[in-house]
Tab-separated table of C-alpha atoms in Angstrom:
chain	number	residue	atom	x	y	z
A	58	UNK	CA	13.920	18.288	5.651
A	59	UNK	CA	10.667	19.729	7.374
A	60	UNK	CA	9.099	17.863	10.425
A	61	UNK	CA	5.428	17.585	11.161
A	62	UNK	CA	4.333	16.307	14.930
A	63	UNK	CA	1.098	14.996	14.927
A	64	UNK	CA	-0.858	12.977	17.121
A	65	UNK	CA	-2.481	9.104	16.803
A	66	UNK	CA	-6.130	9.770	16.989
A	67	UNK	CA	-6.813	6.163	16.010
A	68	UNK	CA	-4.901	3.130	15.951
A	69	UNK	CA	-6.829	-0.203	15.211
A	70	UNK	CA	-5.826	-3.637	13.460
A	71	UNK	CA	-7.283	-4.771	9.871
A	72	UNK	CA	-5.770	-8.000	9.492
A	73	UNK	CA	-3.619	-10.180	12.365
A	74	UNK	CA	-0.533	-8.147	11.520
A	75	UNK	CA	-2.151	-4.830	9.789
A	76	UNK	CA	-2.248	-1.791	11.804
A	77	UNK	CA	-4.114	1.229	10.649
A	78	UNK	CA	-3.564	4.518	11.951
A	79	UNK	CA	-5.701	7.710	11.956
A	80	UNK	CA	-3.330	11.129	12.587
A	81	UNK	CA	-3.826	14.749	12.648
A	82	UNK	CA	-3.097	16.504	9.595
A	83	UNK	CA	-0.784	19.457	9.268
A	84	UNK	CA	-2.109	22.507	7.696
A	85	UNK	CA	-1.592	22.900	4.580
A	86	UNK	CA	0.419	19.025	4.388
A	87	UNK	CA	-0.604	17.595	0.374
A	88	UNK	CA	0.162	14.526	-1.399
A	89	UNK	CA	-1.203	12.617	-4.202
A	90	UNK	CA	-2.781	9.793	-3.688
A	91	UNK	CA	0.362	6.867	-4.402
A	92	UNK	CA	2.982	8.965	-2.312
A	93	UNK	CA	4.633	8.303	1.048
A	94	UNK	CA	6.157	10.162	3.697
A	95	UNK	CA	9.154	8.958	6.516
A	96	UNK	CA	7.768	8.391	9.785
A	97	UNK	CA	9.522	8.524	13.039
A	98	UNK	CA	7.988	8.113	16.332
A	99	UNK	CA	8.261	11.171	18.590
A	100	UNK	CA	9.801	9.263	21.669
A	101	UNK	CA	13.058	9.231	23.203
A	102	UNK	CA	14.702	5.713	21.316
A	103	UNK	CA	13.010	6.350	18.377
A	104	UNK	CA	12.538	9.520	17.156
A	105	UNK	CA	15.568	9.165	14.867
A	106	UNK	CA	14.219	6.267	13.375
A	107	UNK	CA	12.706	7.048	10.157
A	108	UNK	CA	10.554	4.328	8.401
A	109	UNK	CA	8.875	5.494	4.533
A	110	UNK	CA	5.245	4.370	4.857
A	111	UNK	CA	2.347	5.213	2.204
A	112	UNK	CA	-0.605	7.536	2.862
A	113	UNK	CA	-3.808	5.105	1.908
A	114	UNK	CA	-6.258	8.357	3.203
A	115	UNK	CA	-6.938	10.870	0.010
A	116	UNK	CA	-5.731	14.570	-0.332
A	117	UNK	CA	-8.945	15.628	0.813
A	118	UNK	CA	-9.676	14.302	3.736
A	119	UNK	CA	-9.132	16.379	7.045
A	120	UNK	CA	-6.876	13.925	8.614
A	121	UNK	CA	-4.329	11.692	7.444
A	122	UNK	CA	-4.190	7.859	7.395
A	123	UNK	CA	-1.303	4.850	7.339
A	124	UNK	CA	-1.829	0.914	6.991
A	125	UNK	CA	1.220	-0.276	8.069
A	126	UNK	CA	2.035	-4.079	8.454
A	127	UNK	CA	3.748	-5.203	11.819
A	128	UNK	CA	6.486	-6.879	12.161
A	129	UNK	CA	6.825	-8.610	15.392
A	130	UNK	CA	9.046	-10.930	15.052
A	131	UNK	CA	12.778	-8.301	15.034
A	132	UNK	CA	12.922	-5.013	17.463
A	133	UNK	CA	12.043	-2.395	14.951
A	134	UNK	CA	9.969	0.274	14.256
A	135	UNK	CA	6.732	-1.434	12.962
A	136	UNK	CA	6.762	-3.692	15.919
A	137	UNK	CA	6.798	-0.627	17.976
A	138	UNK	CA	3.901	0.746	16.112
A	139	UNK	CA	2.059	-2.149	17.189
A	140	UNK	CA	2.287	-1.029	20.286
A	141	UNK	CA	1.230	2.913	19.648
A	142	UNK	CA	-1.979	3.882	20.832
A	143	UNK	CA	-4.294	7.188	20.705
A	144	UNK	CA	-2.426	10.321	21.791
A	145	UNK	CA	1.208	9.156	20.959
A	146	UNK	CA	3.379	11.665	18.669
A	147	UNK	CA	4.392	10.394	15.444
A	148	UNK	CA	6.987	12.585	13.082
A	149	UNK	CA	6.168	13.176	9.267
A	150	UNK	CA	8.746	14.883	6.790
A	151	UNK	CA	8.242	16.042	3.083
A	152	UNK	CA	6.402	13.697	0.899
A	153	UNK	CA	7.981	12.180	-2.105
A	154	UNK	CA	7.308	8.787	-3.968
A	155	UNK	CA	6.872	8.343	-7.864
A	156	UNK	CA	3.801	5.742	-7.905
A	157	UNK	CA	0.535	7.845	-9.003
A	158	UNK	CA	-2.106	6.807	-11.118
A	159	UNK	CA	-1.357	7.577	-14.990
A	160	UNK	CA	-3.961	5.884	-16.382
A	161	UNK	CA	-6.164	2.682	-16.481
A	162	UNK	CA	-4.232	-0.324	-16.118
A	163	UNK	CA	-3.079	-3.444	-14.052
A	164	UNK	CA	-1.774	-3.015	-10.222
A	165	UNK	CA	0.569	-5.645	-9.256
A	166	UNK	CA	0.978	-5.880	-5.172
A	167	UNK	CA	2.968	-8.418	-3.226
A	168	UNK	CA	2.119	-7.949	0.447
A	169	UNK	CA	1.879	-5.042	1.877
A	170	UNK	CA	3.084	-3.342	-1.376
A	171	UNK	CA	-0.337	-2.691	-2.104
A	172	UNK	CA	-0.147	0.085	0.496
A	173	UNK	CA	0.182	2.687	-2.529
A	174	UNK	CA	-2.828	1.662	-4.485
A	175	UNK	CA	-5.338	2.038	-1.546
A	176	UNK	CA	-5.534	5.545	-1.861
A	177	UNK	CA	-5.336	5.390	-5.582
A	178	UNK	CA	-8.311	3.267	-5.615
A	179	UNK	CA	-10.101	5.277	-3.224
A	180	UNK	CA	-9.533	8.348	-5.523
A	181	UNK	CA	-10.852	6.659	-8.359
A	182	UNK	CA	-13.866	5.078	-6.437
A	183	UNK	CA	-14.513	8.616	-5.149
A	184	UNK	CA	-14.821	10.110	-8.669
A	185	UNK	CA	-16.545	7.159	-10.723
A	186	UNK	CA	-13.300	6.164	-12.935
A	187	UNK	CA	-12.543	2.925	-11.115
A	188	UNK	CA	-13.249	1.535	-14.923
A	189	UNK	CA	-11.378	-1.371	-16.074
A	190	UNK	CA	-8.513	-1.337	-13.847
A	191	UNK	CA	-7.571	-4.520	-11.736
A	192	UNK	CA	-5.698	-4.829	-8.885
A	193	UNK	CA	-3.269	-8.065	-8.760
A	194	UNK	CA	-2.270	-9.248	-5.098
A	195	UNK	CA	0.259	-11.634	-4.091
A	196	UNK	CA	0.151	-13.140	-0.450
A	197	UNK	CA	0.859	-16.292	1.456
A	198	UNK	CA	-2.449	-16.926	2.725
A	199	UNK	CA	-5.829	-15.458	2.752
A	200	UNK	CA	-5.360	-14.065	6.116
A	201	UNK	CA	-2.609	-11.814	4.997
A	202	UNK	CA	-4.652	-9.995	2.343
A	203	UNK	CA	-5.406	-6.222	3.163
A	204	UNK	CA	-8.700	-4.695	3.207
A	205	UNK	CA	-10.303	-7.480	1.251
A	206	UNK	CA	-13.411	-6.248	1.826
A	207	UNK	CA	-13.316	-2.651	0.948
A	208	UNK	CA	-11.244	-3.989	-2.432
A	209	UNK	CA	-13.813	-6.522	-3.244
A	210	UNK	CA	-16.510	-3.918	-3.082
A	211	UNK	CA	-14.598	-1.604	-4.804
A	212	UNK	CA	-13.169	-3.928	-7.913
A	213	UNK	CA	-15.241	-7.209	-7.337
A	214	UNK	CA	-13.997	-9.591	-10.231
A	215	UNK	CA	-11.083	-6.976	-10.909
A	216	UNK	CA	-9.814	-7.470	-7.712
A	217	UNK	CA	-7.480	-10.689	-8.075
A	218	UNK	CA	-5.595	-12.847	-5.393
A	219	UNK	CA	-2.992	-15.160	-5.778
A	220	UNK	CA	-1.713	-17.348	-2.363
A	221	UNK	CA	1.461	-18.997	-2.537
A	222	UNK	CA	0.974	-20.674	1.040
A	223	UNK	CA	-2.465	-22.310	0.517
A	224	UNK	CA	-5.304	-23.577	-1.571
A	225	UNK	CA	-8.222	-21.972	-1.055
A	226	UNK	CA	-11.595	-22.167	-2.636
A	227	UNK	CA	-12.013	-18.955	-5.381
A	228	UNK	CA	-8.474	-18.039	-4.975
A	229	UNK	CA	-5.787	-18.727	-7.520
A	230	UNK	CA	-2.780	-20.664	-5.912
A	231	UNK	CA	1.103	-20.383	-6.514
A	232	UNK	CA	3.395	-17.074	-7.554
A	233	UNK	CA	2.716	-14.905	-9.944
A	234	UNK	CA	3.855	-16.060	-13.780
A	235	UNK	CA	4.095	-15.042	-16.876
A	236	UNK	CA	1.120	-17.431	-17.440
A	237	UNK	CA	-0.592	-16.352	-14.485
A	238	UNK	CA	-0.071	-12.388	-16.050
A	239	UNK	CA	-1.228	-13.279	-19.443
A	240	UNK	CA	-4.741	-14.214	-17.817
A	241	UNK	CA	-4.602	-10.634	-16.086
A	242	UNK	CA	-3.369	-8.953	-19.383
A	243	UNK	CA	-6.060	-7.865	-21.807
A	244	UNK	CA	-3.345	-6.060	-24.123
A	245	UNK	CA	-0.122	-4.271	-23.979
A	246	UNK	CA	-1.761	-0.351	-24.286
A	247	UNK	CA	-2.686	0.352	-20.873
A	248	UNK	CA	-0.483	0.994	-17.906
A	249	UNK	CA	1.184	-1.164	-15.009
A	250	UNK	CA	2.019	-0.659	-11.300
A	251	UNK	CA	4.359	-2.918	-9.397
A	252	UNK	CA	5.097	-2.527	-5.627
A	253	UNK	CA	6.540	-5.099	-2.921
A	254	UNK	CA	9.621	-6.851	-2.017
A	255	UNK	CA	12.229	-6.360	-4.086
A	256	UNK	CA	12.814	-10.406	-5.233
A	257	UNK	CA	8.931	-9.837	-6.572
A	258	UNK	CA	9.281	-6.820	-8.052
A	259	UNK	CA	12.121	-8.125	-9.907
A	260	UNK	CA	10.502	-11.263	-11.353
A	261	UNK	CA	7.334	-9.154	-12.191
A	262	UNK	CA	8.906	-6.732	-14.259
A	263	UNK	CA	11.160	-9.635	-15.887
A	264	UNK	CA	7.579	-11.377	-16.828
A	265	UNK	CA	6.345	-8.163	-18.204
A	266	UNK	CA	9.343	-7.550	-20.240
A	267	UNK	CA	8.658	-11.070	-21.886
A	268	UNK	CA	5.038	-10.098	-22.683
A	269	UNK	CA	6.397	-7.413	-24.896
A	270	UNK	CA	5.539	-4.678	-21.854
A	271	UNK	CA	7.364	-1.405	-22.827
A	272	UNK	CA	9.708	0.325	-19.765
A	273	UNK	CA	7.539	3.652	-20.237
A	274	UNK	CA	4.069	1.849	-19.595
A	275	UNK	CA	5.221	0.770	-15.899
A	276	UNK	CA	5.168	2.144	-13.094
A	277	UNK	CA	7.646	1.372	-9.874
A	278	UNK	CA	8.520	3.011	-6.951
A	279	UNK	CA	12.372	3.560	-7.118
């Protein structure tokens, strides 16, 4: 397994518990847009502890970027991301991940599982194919939602929130349901990506199964 050391350049918050972080980029270091890498900090207690986390800059860019949620509330790693600044090490290691875009389609995100499509829908955005995709995320309240802006801009009406923890004007309210999907769904023949905790992703792809969604026309990372 290779390792990269690279340096924060930036490290700024997006949301109350969203960190994004700007790194160098190792020469000749590629991914598609969808993929991850594990991430270790380069310090004595936690160099060794590798976290997977999802590149949301593009292939293209000249340095690399993470939006990684913190999680103060247990001593792990994310929670001592929230503390890195400019000029701390961070270790990468090879990319892998099987989420990539295949085709126009539905994106399904609970939380911070819509890490993967950020860089999808950049790609897209960049080349003038954004077309009829939408984008489907799941939080608890309004203030969780990442990049809501830069979404918005990007998708406007195709860019669809659901809260479960609170009622809020121009927001749909509850979990996502089959009825909920078949108001997303305009047909069976396109494609569909499903990323966040594991108890969502599970009752997702149950609900698409009962719409008559096919195994081969989803997309989850495994």
């Amino acid at each position: 397994m290779s390792e990269h050391i690279v340096k924060v350049l930036r490290a700024e918050f997006v949301n109350h518990n969203v960190r994004q972080f700007t790194v160098e980029r190792p020469k000749g270091y590629e991914f598609i847009s969808g993929q991850a890498t594990d991430v270790s900090i380069n310090l004595p207690d936690w160099k060794d502890e590798l976290r997977p986390f999802t590149f949301t800059s593009l292939n293209d860019w000249d340095h690399l970027e993470f939006t990684i949620k913190i999680y103060n509330d247990h001593e792990g790693v994310t929670k001592q991301l929230g503390k890195v600044n400019a000029g701390v090490e961070l270790i990468l290691h090879d990319v892998f991940g099987v989420i990539q875009y295949k085709g126009p389609g539905v994106f399904i995100a609970g939380g911070a599982g819509v890490t993967p499509f950020i860089s999808i829908f950049r790609h897209l955005k960049a080349k003038n194919e954004i077309g009829s995709n939408v984008l489907v995320c799941a939080n608890k309240t309004k203030t969780d939602i990442i990049l809501e802006k830069e979404f918005t801009d990007m998708l406007g009406d195709s860019f669809i929130n659901i809260l479960s923890g609170e009622n809020e004007e121009g927001y749909h309210h509850g979990m996502i349901s089959e009825d909920f999907l078949k108001g997303v769904i305009k047909g069976n023949d396109q494609q569909f990506y499903v990323c966040g905790p594991p108890p969502m992703m599970d009752a997702v792809l149950e609900q698409l199964a009962n719409l008559g969604v096919g195994e081969h026309a989803i997309t989850v990372e495994v």
